[in-house]
XYZ file of C-alpha atoms in Angstrom:
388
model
C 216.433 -43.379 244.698
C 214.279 -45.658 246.231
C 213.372 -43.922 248.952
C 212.872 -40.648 247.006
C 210.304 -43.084 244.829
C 208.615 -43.933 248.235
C 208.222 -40.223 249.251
C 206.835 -39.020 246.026
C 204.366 -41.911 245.771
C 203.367 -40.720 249.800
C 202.582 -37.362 248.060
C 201.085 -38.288 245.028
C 198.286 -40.330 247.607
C 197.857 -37.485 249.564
C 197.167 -34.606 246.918
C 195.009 -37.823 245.357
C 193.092 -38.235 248.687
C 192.728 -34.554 249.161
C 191.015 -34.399 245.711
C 188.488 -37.200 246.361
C 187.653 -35.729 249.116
C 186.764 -32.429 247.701
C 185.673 -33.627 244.336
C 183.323 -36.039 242.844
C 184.710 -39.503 243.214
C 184.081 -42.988 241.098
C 185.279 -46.248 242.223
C 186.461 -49.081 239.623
C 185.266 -50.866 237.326
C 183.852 -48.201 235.655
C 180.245 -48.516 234.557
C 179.816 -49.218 230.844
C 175.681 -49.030 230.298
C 173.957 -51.131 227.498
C 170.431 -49.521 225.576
C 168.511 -51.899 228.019
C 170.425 -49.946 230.924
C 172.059 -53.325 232.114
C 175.847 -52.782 232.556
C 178.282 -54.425 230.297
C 181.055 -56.592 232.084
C 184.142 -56.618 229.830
C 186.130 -54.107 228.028
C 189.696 -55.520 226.771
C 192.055 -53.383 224.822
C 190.153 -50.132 225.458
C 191.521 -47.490 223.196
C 189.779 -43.430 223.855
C 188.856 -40.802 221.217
C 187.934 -37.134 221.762
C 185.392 -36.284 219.296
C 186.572 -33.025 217.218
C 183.182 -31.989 216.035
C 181.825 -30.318 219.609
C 183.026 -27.464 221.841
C 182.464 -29.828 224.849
C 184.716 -32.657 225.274
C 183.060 -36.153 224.302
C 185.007 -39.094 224.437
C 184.658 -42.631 222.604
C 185.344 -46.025 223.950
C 186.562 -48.889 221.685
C 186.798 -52.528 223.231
C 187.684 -55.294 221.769
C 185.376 -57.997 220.101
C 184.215 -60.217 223.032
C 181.110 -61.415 224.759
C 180.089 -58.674 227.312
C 176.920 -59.543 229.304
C 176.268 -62.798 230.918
C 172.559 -62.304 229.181
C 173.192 -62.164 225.425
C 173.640 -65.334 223.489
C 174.211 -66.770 219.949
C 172.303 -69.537 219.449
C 173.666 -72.205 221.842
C 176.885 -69.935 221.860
C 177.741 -66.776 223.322
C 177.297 -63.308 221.528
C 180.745 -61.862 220.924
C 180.214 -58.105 219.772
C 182.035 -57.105 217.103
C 184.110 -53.861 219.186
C 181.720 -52.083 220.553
C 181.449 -48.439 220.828
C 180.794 -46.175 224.049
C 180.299 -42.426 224.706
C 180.496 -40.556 227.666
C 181.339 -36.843 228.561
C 182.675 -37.372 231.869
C 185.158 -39.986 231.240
C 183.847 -42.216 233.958
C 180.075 -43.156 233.032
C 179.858 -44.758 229.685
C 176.761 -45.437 227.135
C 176.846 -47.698 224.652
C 176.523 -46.333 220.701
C 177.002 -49.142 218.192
C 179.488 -51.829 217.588
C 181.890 -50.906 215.025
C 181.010 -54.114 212.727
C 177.208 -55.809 212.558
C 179.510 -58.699 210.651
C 182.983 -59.081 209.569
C 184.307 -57.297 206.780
C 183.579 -59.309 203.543
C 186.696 -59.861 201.491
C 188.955 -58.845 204.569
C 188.321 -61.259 207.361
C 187.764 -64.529 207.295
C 184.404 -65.623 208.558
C 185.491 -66.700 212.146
C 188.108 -63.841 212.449
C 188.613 -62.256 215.505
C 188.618 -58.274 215.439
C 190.984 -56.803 218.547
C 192.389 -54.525 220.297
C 191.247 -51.348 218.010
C 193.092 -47.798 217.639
C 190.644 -44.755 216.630
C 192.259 -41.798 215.580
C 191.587 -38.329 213.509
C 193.572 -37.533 210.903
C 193.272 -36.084 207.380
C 189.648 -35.020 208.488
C 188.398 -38.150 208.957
C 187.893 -40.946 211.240
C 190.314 -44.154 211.508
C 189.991 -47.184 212.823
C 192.410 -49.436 213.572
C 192.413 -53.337 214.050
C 193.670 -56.558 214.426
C 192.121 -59.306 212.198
C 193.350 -62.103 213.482
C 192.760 -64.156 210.266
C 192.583 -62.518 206.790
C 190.600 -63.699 203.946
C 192.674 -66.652 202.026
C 192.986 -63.435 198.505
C 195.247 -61.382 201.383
C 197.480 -64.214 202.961
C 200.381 -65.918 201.248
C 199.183 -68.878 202.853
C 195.451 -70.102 201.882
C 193.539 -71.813 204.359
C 195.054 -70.802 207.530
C 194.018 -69.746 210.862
C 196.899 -67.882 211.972
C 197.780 -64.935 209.242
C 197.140 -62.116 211.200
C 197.178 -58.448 209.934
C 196.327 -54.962 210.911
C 192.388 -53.554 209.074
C 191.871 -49.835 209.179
C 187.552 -48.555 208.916
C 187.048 -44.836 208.120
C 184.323 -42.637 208.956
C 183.059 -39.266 209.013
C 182.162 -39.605 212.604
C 183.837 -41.173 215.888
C 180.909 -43.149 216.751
C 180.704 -44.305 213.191
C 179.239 -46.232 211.009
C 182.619 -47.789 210.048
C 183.720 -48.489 206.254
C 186.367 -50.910 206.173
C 189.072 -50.921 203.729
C 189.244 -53.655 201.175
C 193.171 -54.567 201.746
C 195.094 -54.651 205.037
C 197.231 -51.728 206.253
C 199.884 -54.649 207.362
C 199.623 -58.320 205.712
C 200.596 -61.034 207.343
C 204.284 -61.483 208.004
C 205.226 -65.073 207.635
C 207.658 -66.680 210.056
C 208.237 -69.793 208.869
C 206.712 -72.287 206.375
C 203.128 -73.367 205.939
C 201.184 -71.719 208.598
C 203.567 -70.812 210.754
C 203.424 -66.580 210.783
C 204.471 -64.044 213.245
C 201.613 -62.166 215.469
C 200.765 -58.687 213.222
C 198.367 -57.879 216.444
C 197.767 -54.296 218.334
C 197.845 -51.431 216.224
C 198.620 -47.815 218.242
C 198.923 -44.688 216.045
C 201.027 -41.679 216.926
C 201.822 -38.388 215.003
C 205.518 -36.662 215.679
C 206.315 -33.005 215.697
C 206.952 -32.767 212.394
C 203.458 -34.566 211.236
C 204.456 -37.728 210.173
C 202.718 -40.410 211.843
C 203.851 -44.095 213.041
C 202.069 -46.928 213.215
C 203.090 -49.787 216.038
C 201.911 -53.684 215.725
C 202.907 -56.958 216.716
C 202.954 -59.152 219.660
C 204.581 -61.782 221.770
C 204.661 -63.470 218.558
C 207.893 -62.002 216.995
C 207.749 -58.835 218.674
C 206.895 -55.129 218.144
C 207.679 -53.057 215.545
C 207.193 -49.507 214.512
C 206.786 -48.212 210.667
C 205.664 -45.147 209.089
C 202.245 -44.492 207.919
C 201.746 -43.510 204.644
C 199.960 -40.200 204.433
C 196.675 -41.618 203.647
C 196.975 -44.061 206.421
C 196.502 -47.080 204.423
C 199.658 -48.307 204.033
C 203.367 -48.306 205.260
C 206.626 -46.889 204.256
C 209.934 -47.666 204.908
C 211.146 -50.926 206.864
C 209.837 -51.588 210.162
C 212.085 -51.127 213.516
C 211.939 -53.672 216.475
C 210.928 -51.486 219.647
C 209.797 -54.712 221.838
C 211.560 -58.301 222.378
C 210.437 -60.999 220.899
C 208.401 -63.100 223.328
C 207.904 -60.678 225.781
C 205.656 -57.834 224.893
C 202.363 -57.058 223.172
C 199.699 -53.847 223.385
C 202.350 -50.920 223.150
C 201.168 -47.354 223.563
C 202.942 -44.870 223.019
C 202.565 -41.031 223.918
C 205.098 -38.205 223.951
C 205.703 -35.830 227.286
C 208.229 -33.677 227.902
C 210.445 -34.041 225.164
C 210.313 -38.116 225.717
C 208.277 -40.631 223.970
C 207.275 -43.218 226.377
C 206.436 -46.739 225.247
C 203.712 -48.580 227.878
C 203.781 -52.623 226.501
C 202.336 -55.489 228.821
C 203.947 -58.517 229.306
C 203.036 -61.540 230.855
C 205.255 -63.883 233.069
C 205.932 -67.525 231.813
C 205.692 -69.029 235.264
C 202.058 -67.424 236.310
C 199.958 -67.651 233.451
C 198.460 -64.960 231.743
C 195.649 -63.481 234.552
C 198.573 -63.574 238.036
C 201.980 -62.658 235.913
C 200.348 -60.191 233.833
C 201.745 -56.445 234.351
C 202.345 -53.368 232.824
C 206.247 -51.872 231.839
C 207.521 -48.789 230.641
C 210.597 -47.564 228.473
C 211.506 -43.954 226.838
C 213.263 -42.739 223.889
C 214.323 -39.401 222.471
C 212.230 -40.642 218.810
C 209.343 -42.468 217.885
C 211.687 -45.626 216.497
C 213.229 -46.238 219.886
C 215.350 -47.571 221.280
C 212.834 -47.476 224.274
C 215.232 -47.913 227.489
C 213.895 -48.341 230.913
C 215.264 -46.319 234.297
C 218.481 -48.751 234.387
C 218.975 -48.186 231.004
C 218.188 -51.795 229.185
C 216.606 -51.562 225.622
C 212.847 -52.923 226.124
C 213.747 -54.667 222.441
C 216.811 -56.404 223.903
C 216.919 -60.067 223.856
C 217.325 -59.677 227.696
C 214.002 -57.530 227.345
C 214.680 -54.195 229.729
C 211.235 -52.520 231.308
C 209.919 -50.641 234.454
C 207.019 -52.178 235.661
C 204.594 -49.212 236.063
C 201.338 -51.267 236.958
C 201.278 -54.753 239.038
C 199.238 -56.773 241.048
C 199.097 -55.621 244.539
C 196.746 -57.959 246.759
C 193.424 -56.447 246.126
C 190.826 -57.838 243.996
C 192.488 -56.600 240.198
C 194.769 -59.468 238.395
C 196.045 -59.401 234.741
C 196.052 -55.088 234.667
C 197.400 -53.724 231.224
C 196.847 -53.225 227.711
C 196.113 -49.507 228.347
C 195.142 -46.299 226.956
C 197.197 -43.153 227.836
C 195.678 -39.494 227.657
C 194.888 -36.069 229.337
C 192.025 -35.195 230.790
C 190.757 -30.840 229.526
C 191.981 -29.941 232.910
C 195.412 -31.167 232.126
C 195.369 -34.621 234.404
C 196.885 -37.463 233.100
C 195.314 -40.950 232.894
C 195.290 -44.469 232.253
C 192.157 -46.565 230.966
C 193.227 -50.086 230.598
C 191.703 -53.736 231.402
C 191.876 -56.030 234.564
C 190.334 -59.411 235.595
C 188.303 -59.575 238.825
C 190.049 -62.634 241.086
C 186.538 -63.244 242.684
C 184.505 -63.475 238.899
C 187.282 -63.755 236.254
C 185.155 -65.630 233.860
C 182.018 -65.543 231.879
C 182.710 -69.118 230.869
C 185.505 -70.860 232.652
C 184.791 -74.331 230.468
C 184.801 -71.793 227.365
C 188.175 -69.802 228.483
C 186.143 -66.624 228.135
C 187.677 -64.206 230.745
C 185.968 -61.330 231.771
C 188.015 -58.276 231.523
C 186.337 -55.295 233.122
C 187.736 -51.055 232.352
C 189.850 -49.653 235.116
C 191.175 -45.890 234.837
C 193.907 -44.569 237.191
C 196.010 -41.052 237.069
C 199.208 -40.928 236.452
C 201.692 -38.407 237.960
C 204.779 -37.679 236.160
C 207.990 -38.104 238.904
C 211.402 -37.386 237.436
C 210.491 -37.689 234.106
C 208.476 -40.877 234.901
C 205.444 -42.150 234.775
C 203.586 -42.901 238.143
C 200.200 -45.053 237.997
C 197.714 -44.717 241.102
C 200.863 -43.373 243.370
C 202.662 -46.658 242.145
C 200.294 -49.030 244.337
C 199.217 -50.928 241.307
C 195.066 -50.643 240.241
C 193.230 -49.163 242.407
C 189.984 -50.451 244.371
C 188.910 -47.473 246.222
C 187.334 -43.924 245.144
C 189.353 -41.761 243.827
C 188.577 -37.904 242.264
C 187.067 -37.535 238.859
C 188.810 -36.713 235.991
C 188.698 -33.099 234.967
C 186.132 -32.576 232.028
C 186.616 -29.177 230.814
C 190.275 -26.530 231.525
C 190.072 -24.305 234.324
C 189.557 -21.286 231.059
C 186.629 -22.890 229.805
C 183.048 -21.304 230.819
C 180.425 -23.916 232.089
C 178.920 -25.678 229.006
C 175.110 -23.955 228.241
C 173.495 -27.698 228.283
C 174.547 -30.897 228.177
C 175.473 -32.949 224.859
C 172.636 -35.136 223.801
């Protein structure tokens, strides 16, 4: 097996070098352009949307709420943007549209909340946006005056690049595990919809692990009990997409030993159903207290530590991809004395090798140019202008 894994990963680089070399190429990070022009430094939690609306494929880019230019302060403090929002139609070049939030939602966050790691999706012909609030206004926790009750927000619009309406009650309340202040992480929200239209919402974190419930069909609530898909302790950011006949769970994980920018790597487990049980290639359950997991995407030497917490998708022409986060070894901060890490957007293709998934010919994140993705199918006539 392992040397079939070597031969296939040989062939994957060369078809990949073959195509850079007779396509337009891009090189990581990928560029993420501010209105002055000036290039934004840090996208964590990236999670992609193809606009329904056009006949040409436009994609959105949601990030997490962070600072993202050395040049933009609060104050004495640094400007943390509240997710913002990018557009590109090329999947590589990105322009900045809006943040989702100019404040946090009144009545829903708490007024030093974080907002993370958001999940856009269509459905129901509208716009949804997903969220983590990482502390919910004292009406929606069972706990007043903590820090820690996390819970999942949803925002609806009529358009992907928004403006965003958030809903006055959480989609998942905080889940207490223990007395007092002591709850469980409700973190990372990633919305799927199975083959017979129902749709699943996954949350949760290395803080009690990650589950998997039903969505109601307006999308603002739950239904039925949830179902562990991820150990306790050992994974957080799942994503989950469905390919031949398998749905594939992608969770990061972070070793105990390294710290969270060195042990930091991507794993993968399938499963004949949305609930799981998500087993790796040898067969462990990824939601085993022995936590099972193929690591799909790990350091390799180069200049890319603490790779994961990705986006999964297919480019018009078919390709698939990965968008997901990194750290830079060589500038890995914004602020080291303020622990703000700077977390710029990677994208690699994946290759599908008996029935599993293969990320940049399974030499971890790549650091050289490699062919752009596909932007419209092979069918599809040459667009008449470009989008505005």
């Amino acid at each position: 097996m392992t040397r079939y894994l070597r031969a296939a990963a040989v062939a994957i680089q060369l078809s990949v070098c073959a195509a850079a070399q007779a396509a337009p190429s891009f090189t990581n990070p990928l560029p993420l352009r501010l209105g002055d022009g000036s290039l934004a430094e840090s996208c964590a939690d990236p999670s992609l949307l193809r606009d329904r609306t056009t006949d040409r494929a436009v994609w959105y880019l949601y990030c997490t709420t962070d600072p993202v230019s050395r040049k933009e302060r609060d104050g004495d403090g640094w400007r943390f943007r509240l997710m913002p929002v990018y557009r590109s139609v090329d999947l590589v070049n990105w322009y900045h549209v809006r943040d989702a939030f100019e404040e946090r939602p009144r009545g829903l966050a708490a007024p030093k909340a974080g907002l993370w790691a958001p999940e856009a999706v269509y459905m129901n012909g509208s716009y949804f946006l997903y969220f983590t609030i990482t502390d919910v206004a004292d009406e929606h926790s069972p706990e007043k005056g903590c820090a820690s009750d996390s819970a999942i927000g949803v925002a609806t619009s009529a358009s992907p690049a928004g403006p965003w309406k958030a809903a006055p009650r959480p989609v998942v309340p905080p889940r207490r595990a223990g007395s007092g202040c002591s709850f469980h992480w409700t973190f990372d929200p990633d919305v799927i919809e199975d083959a017979q239209g129902d749709r699943w919402l996954y949350y949760g974190s290395y803080g009690g692990g990650v589950f998997v419930q039903r969505l109601s069909s307006d999308g603002m609530g739950l239904v039925g009990d949830p179902v562990r898909i991820g150990a306790n302790d050992r994974y957080e950011g799942a994503e989950v997409v469905r390919h031949g006949g398998w749905w594939y769970l992608f969770a990061s994980a972070t070793d105990c030993c390294n710290g969270p920018l060195t042990g930091y790597g991507l794993y993968v487990g399938r499963a004949k159903g949305p609930e799981g049980p998500f087993l790796d290639r040898e067969g462990n359950d990824m939601a085993a207290a022995r936590a099972g997991g193929t690591p799909v995407l790990a350091q390799n030497g180069n200049r890319w530590v603490g790779a994961g917490h990705n986006t999964v998708f297919q480019d018009p022409s078919g390709q698939w991809w990965t968008l997901y986060h990194a750290v830079d070894r060589k500038q890995p901060f914004f602020s080291a004395k303020d622990k703000l890490t700077r977390r710029p957007l990677l994208l690699d293709r994946i290759d599908w090798v008996d029935g599993w998934p293969v990320i940049a010919g399974g030499r971890g994140p790549s650091d050289g140019p490699q062919a752009m993705p596909g932007v419209r199918s092979a069918a599809a006539p040459a667009p008449a202008r470009p989008v505005a």
